[in-house]
Amino acid sequence: MTVQVAGVSLTPFKKPGQHRPFREMAADAIRGALEDAGLEPVDLQAAYAGYIYGDTGCGQHALYEALQTGIPVFNVNNACASGSSALYLARQAIMSGRVDCALAFGFEEMQPGALQAAFPDREAAGYRIEDQLNEQGIEAGPAAPRWFGAAGKQYLEAYNASPSIFAEVAVKTRKHASANPHALFRTPITVDEVMASPVIYDGYLTKFMCCPPSCGAAAAVLVSERFAKQKGISSGVEIIGQAMATDREESWKDPMHMVGKEMVRRAANAVYEEGSFGPEDVDVIELHDCFTPNEVLTYDNIGLCEEGEAPKLIADGDNTYGGKWVVNPSGGLMSKGHPIGATGLAQCTEIVQQLRGASGERQVEGARIGLQHNIGLVAGAVITAYRKG
């Protein structure tokens, strides 16, 4: 069963306190995706809503602001992979033959500062990582910076690399964001500025290597090939491979594995196999750069280079325009922002627009295959591949 993304949309991401209520942002994204697809609310047969900071039923509450047609609505809380998990489920519903047109949307209202536990009176899933890091004597710190900071430190030590590679990625990403009107941060920065920004963890992870909390929404309308023909949809982008992987016991052996090394590789390989292509065939990538160390680690994990060779890939400019791949032309989470439930659908939106040739100044010339990487701890990794229709 061939599944196409027929319509996409997102709202500009905003800093906490500068945003609108989540139902308004989500409704705008939903209406925009329907309009982009040339479809009406009555065409939708199921909806999947991704978010993490909200009570039960927030998906319905948001959808009702845009439409109330009585369709099934499923709320998806899968950490930072919530948006792409909603996308995964929407595609799965169409592939099953149960529906021909499904909506995936995501939204988030976040608070300023580091991520906070929604339920501080009980044990969080992330305590599994915390316990393992404590057992291994890893320096203490705020949870997410500690997880990814420790993984980045392990990478630097294992491959004798300099922390400046993480700063170079931040500079690259901010440069890309300068051409994206939806990005939160668009002013170029330098390696020196990144390295001189306040240290967040372990003496090297600085503020400008960490993505900001933000608020926003995004949505995608997925259709079957049959439905696309019936409705005359000609701008659809095909999903040619998709996989979700969760942790195995080996995930806890060291920091790099704790932030997804093995499960990302497993998901990426499954997608390459399903789509009958390899990383060398990919043109544009939207990658989950919640911290720039995670982007560097992911170069290895999705097969852009051999293990430990990310510094050379960066030095050769193979992660930007003119190189082998353009990674995060949107500006990524680092510059565009990371409203958690919306992130996976915002990545989808960027890839679809790139493959349509509709990305303006940030267009990747001749883009035909796009790859999306979205990870949530300890929820799992979702990799999705798209091909120009």
Coordinates of C-alpha atoms in Angstrom, one line a residue:
M1 CA 0.0 0.0 0.0
T2 CA 1.5 3.3 -1.1
V3 CA 1.0 6.2 1.3
Q4 CA 1.5 9.8 0.3
V5 CA 1.8 13.0 2.3
A6 CA -0.8 15.2 0.5
G7 CA -0.7 18.3 2.6
V8 CA 1.6 19.9 5.3
S9 CA 1.6 23.0 7.4
L10 CA 3.2 24.5 10.5
T11 CA 2.9 27.6 12.6
P12 CA 5.9 29.9 13.4
F13 CA 7.5 28.6 16.6
K14 CA 7.6 31.0 19.5
K15 CA 9.3 31.4 22.8
P16 CA 7.3 30.3 25.8
G17 CA 5.1 33.3 26.9
Q18 CA 4.9 34.7 23.3
H19 CA 2.6 31.9 22.0
R20 CA -1.1 31.4 21.6
P21 CA -3.1 28.5 23.2
F22 CA -2.2 25.1 21.8
R23 CA -5.7 24.6 20.4
E24 CA -5.4 27.7 18.3
M25 CA -1.9 26.9 17.0
A26 CA -3.0 23.3 16.3
A27 CA -6.1 24.4 14.5
D28 CA -4.2 26.7 12.2
A29 CA -1.8 23.9 11.3
I30 CA -4.6 21.5 10.6
R31 CA -6.5 23.9 8.4
G32 CA -3.3 24.7 6.6
A33 CA -2.5 21.1 5.9
L34 CA -6.0 20.5 4.6
E35 CA -5.8 23.5 2.4
D36 CA -2.4 22.4 1.1
A37 CA -3.8 19.0 0.2
G38 CA -6.9 20.6 -1.4
L39 CA -9.2 18.6 0.9
E40 CA -12.1 19.2 3.2
P41 CA -12.6 18.3 6.8
V42 CA -15.1 15.6 5.8
D43 CA -12.4 13.8 3.9
L44 CA -10.5 12.9 7.1
Q45 CA -11.2 9.5 8.5
A46 CA -8.9 9.4 11.5
A47 CA -6.6 11.7 13.4
Y48 CA -3.5 11.2 15.6
A49 CA -2.3 14.0 17.9
G50 CA 1.2 14.2 19.4
Y51 CA 2.0 16.2 22.5
I52 CA 3.5 15.5 26.0
Y53 CA 2.6 18.5 28.2
G54 CA -1.1 18.2 28.4
D55 CA -4.0 16.3 29.9
T56 CA -5.8 13.5 28.3
G57 CA -8.0 14.5 25.4
C58 CA -6.0 17.5 24.4
G59 CA -5.9 16.1 20.9
Q60 CA -9.6 16.2 20.7
H61 CA -9.7 19.7 22.2
A62 CA -7.3 21.0 19.6
L63 CA -8.9 19.2 16.7
Y64 CA -12.4 20.5 17.6
E65 CA -11.1 24.1 17.1
A66 CA -10.6 23.2 13.5
L67 CA -13.3 20.6 12.8
Q68 CA -15.8 18.3 14.5
T69 CA -16.7 15.5 12.2
G70 CA -16.9 12.6 14.7
I71 CA -13.8 10.7 13.5
P72 CA -11.6 8.6 15.8
V73 CA -8.9 10.7 17.5
F74 CA -5.9 9.1 19.2
N75 CA -3.6 11.0 21.6
V76 CA 0.1 10.1 21.3
N77 CA 2.7 10.8 24.1
N78 CA 6.0 9.3 23.0
A79 CA 8.5 11.9 24.4
C80 CA 10.3 13.9 21.7
A81 CA 9.2 11.4 19.0
S82 CA 5.5 12.1 19.6
G83 CA 5.0 13.9 16.4
S84 CA 6.6 11.3 14.2
S85 CA 4.9 8.5 16.2
A86 CA 1.6 10.1 15.2
L87 CA 2.8 10.2 11.6
Y88 CA 3.8 6.5 11.9
L89 CA 0.3 5.5 13.2
A90 CA -1.5 7.5 10.5
R91 CA 0.5 5.8 7.8
Q92 CA -0.1 2.4 9.5
A93 CA -3.8 3.0 9.5
I94 CA -3.8 3.7 5.7
M95 CA -1.5 0.7 5.0
S96 CA -4.0 -1.5 6.9
G97 CA -6.7 -0.5 4.5
R98 CA -9.0 0.7 7.3
V99 CA -8.8 4.4 6.1
D100 CA -7.8 6.3 3.0
C101 CA -7.2 9.7 4.5
A102 CA -5.6 10.4 8.0
L103 CA -4.4 13.4 9.8
A104 CA -1.3 13.5 12.0
F105 CA -0.7 16.7 14.0
G106 CA 1.4 17.8 16.9
F107 CA 1.6 20.7 19.3
E108 CA 3.2 21.9 22.5
E109 CA 3.1 24.7 25.0
M110 CA 6.4 24.6 26.9
Q111 CA 7.8 26.5 29.9
P112 CA 11.1 28.5 29.8
G113 CA 14.3 26.7 30.8
A114 CA 15.2 23.1 31.1
L115 CA 12.6 20.3 30.6
Q116 CA 10.7 19.6 33.7
A117 CA 8.9 16.5 34.9
A118 CA 5.1 16.7 34.4
F119 CA 4.5 14.4 37.4
P120 CA 7.3 15.1 40.0
D121 CA 5.6 12.9 42.6
R122 CA 6.4 9.6 40.9
E123 CA 9.2 7.9 39.1
A124 CA 9.8 9.0 35.5
A125 CA 10.9 6.8 32.6
G126 CA 14.1 8.8 32.3
Y127 CA 15.2 7.6 35.7
R128 CA 16.4 4.4 34.0
I129 CA 19.0 6.5 32.1
E130 CA 19.8 8.5 35.3
D131 CA 20.4 5.3 37.3
Q132 CA 22.7 3.9 34.7
L133 CA 24.7 7.2 34.4
N134 CA 25.0 7.3 38.2
E135 CA 26.3 3.7 38.3
Q136 CA 28.9 4.6 35.7
G137 CA 30.1 7.6 37.7
I138 CA 29.0 10.1 35.0
E139 CA 29.0 13.8 36.2
A140 CA 25.7 15.0 37.5
G141 CA 23.6 17.7 35.8
P142 CA 20.2 18.6 34.4
A143 CA 18.7 15.4 32.9
A144 CA 18.6 16.1 29.1
P145 CA 21.9 18.0 28.9
R146 CA 23.5 15.3 31.1
W147 CA 22.3 12.5 28.8
F148 CA 23.4 14.1 25.5
G149 CA 26.4 15.9 27.1
A150 CA 27.8 12.6 28.4
A151 CA 27.3 10.9 25.0
G152 CA 29.1 13.8 23.3
K153 CA 32.0 13.6 25.8
Q154 CA 32.3 9.8 25.2
Y155 CA 32.4 10.5 21.4
L156 CA 35.1 13.1 21.8
E157 CA 37.2 10.8 23.9
A158 CA 36.7 7.7 21.8
Y159 CA 37.7 9.5 18.6
N160 CA 40.1 12.1 19.9
A161 CA 37.9 14.9 18.6
S162 CA 37.5 18.6 19.6
P163 CA 34.3 20.1 21.1
S164 CA 34.6 22.6 18.3
I165 CA 32.9 20.1 16.0
F166 CA 29.7 20.6 18.0
A167 CA 30.1 24.4 17.6
E168 CA 30.6 24.1 13.9
V169 CA 27.3 22.2 13.6
A170 CA 25.6 25.0 15.5
V171 CA 27.1 27.6 13.1
K172 CA 26.0 25.6 10.1
T173 CA 22.4 25.2 11.4
R174 CA 22.0 28.8 12.3
K175 CA 23.2 29.7 8.8
H176 CA 20.5 27.5 7.3
A177 CA 17.9 29.1 9.6
S178 CA 18.6 32.5 8.2
A179 CA 16.6 31.6 5.1
N180 CA 13.7 30.2 7.1
P181 CA 11.0 32.7 8.1
H182 CA 9.5 30.2 10.6
A183 CA 12.7 29.7 12.5
L184 CA 13.0 31.1 16.0
F185 CA 16.7 32.1 15.8
R186 CA 17.9 33.4 12.4
T187 CA 21.0 35.5 13.2
P188 CA 24.3 33.9 12.2
I189 CA 26.7 33.0 14.9
T190 CA 30.4 32.0 15.0
V191 CA 32.3 29.1 16.4
D192 CA 33.9 31.4 19.0
E193 CA 30.5 32.7 20.1
V194 CA 29.2 29.1 20.5
M195 CA 32.2 28.1 22.5
A196 CA 32.1 31.3 24.7
S197 CA 28.4 30.9 25.6
P198 CA 27.5 29.8 29.1
V199 CA 28.6 26.2 29.9
I200 CA 25.6 23.9 30.6
Y201 CA 27.3 20.6 31.3
D202 CA 30.8 19.0 31.8
G203 CA 32.9 21.9 30.9
Y204 CA 32.2 21.8 27.1
L205 CA 28.5 21.7 26.4
T206 CA 27.4 25.3 26.0
K207 CA 24.1 27.1 25.7
F208 CA 24.4 27.5 22.0
M209 CA 24.8 23.8 21.5
C210 CA 21.4 23.2 23.1
C211 CA 18.0 23.7 21.4
P212 CA 15.6 26.2 23.0
P213 CA 12.2 25.3 24.5
S214 CA 9.5 26.6 22.2
C215 CA 5.8 26.5 21.4
G216 CA 4.0 25.7 18.1
A217 CA 2.1 23.2 16.0
A218 CA 2.4 21.3 12.7
A219 CA 0.3 18.9 10.8
A220 CA 0.3 16.5 7.8
V221 CA -2.5 14.9 5.8
L222 CA -1.7 11.3 4.6
V223 CA -3.7 9.6 1.8
S224 CA -3.6 6.3 0.0
E225 CA -2.7 6.2 -3.7
R226 CA -6.2 5.3 -4.6
F227 CA -7.6 8.3 -2.7
A228 CA -5.0 10.6 -4.2
K229 CA -6.2 9.5 -7.7
Q230 CA -9.8 10.0 -6.8
K231 CA -9.2 13.5 -5.5
G232 CA -6.8 14.5 -8.2
I233 CA -3.9 15.1 -5.8
S234 CA -0.8 15.6 -7.8
S235 CA 1.6 17.2 -5.3
G236 CA 1.8 14.2 -2.9
V237 CA 5.2 13.0 -1.6
E238 CA 5.5 9.2 -1.1
I239 CA 6.7 7.7 2.2
I240 CA 8.9 4.9 0.9
G241 CA 10.2 3.6 4.2
Q242 CA 9.4 4.1 7.9
A243 CA 10.5 2.3 11.1
M244 CA 10.4 2.8 14.8
A245 CA 12.8 1.1 17.2
T246 CA 13.0 1.0 20.9
D247 CA 15.7 0.1 23.4
R248 CA 17.3 -3.3 23.9
E249 CA 19.4 -4.3 26.9
E250 CA 22.5 -3.0 25.2
S251 CA 21.1 0.5 25.3
W252 CA 22.3 0.9 28.9
K253 CA 26.0 0.0 28.4
D254 CA 27.3 3.5 27.8
P255 CA 26.1 7.1 27.2
M256 CA 26.2 6.9 23.4
H257 CA 23.9 3.8 23.5
M258 CA 21.7 5.5 26.1
V259 CA 20.8 8.3 23.6
G260 CA 20.0 5.9 20.8
K261 CA 23.1 4.6 19.1
E262 CA 21.9 1.0 18.5
M263 CA 18.2 1.7 18.0
V264 CA 18.8 4.5 15.5
R265 CA 21.0 2.3 13.5
R266 CA 18.4 -0.5 13.6
A267 CA 15.6 1.8 12.5
A268 CA 17.7 3.5 9.7
N269 CA 18.7 0.1 8.3
A270 CA 15.1 -1.1 8.3
V271 CA 14.1 2.0 6.3
Y272 CA 16.9 1.6 3.8
E273 CA 15.8 -2.0 3.3
E274 CA 12.2 -1.1 2.9
G275 CA 12.8 1.7 0.5
S276 CA 15.5 -0.2 -1.5
F277 CA 18.0 2.7 -1.2
G278 CA 21.0 3.7 0.9
P279 CA 22.3 6.8 2.6
E280 CA 24.2 7.7 -0.5
D281 CA 20.9 8.2 -2.3
V282 CA 19.6 10.7 0.2
D283 CA 19.6 14.4 -0.7
V284 CA 18.1 16.2 2.3
I285 CA 17.8 15.3 5.9
E286 CA 15.9 16.7 8.9
L287 CA 17.7 15.4 11.9
H288 CA 16.8 15.6 15.6
D289 CA 19.5 18.0 16.8
C290 CA 18.1 18.7 20.3
F291 CA 21.8 19.1 21.2
T292 CA 24.5 19.4 18.5
P293 CA 26.4 16.4 19.9
N294 CA 23.3 14.4 19.0
E295 CA 23.5 15.6 15.4
V296 CA 27.2 14.5 15.2
L297 CA 26.5 11.1 16.7
T298 CA 23.6 10.6 14.3
Y299 CA 25.8 11.1 11.3
D300 CA 27.5 7.9 12.2
N301 CA 24.2 6.1 13.3
I302 CA 22.3 6.7 10.1
G303 CA 25.2 5.8 7.9
L304 CA 26.4 9.1 6.5
C305 CA 30.0 8.1 7.5
E306 CA 31.9 5.3 9.1
E307 CA 32.0 5.3 12.9
G308 CA 34.1 8.1 14.3
E309 CA 34.5 10.0 11.0
A310 CA 31.9 12.7 11.6
P311 CA 34.6 15.3 12.2
K312 CA 35.9 14.7 8.7
L313 CA 32.4 14.9 7.3
I314 CA 31.9 18.3 9.0
A315 CA 35.3 19.6 7.9
D316 CA 34.5 18.6 4.3
G317 CA 31.2 20.4 4.4
D318 CA 29.2 17.3 3.6
N319 CA 26.4 18.3 5.9
T320 CA 25.5 21.5 4.1
Y321 CA 24.8 23.0 0.7
G322 CA 27.4 22.0 -1.9
G323 CA 28.2 18.8 0.0
K324 CA 26.9 15.2 -0.1
W325 CA 23.9 16.0 2.1
V326 CA 22.1 19.1 3.4
V327 CA 21.3 18.4 7.0
N328 CA 18.5 20.5 8.7
P329 CA 17.9 23.1 5.9
S330 CA 15.1 24.3 8.2
G331 CA 17.5 25.3 10.9
G332 CA 16.7 22.2 12.8
L333 CA 15.6 22.1 16.5
M334 CA 18.6 24.2 17.3
S335 CA 17.4 27.3 15.4
K336 CA 13.8 26.6 14.5
G337 CA 12.8 25.5 18.0
H338 CA 11.6 22.3 19.6
P339 CA 7.9 22.3 20.6
I340 CA 8.1 18.6 21.4
G341 CA 4.8 17.3 20.0
A342 CA 5.1 19.4 16.9
T343 CA 8.7 18.6 16.1
G344 CA 8.2 15.4 14.0
L345 CA 5.5 16.9 11.9
A346 CA 7.6 20.1 11.4
Q347 CA 10.4 17.9 10.1
C348 CA 7.9 16.2 7.8
T349 CA 6.7 19.6 6.5
E350 CA 10.2 20.7 5.7
I351 CA 11.1 17.4 3.8
V352 CA 7.8 17.5 1.8
Q353 CA 8.4 21.1 0.8
Q354 CA 11.9 20.4 -0.2
L355 CA 10.9 17.5 -2.4
R356 CA 8.2 19.6 -4.0
G357 CA 10.8 22.2 -4.8
A358 CA 8.9 24.8 -2.8
S359 CA 11.5 25.8 -0.1
G360 CA 12.6 29.1 -1.6
E361 CA 16.0 30.4 -0.6
R362 CA 16.8 27.2 1.3
Q363 CA 15.8 24.8 -1.5
V364 CA 18.1 21.8 -1.9
E365 CA 18.7 21.6 -5.7
G366 CA 17.4 18.5 -7.3
A367 CA 16.2 16.9 -4.1
R368 CA 14.4 13.6 -4.7
I369 CA 14.8 11.6 -1.5
G370 CA 14.5 13.0 2.0
L371 CA 15.2 11.4 5.4
Q372 CA 13.7 12.3 8.7
H373 CA 15.2 11.3 12.1
N374 CA 13.2 11.9 15.3
I375 CA 14.1 10.5 18.6
G376 CA 12.6 10.5 22.1
L377 CA 14.1 9.2 25.3
V378 CA 13.2 6.6 26.4
A379 CA 10.4 6.3 23.9
G380 CA 12.3 5.3 20.8
A381 CA 13.6 6.4 17.4
V382 CA 11.4 7.0 14.3
I383 CA 13.1 7.2 10.9
T384 CA 11.0 8.1 7.8
A385 CA 12.1 8.3 4.2
Y386 CA 10.2 10.3 1.5
R387 CA 10.5 10.3 -2.3
K388 CA 9.4 13.0 -4.7
G389 CA 6.2 12.1 -6.5

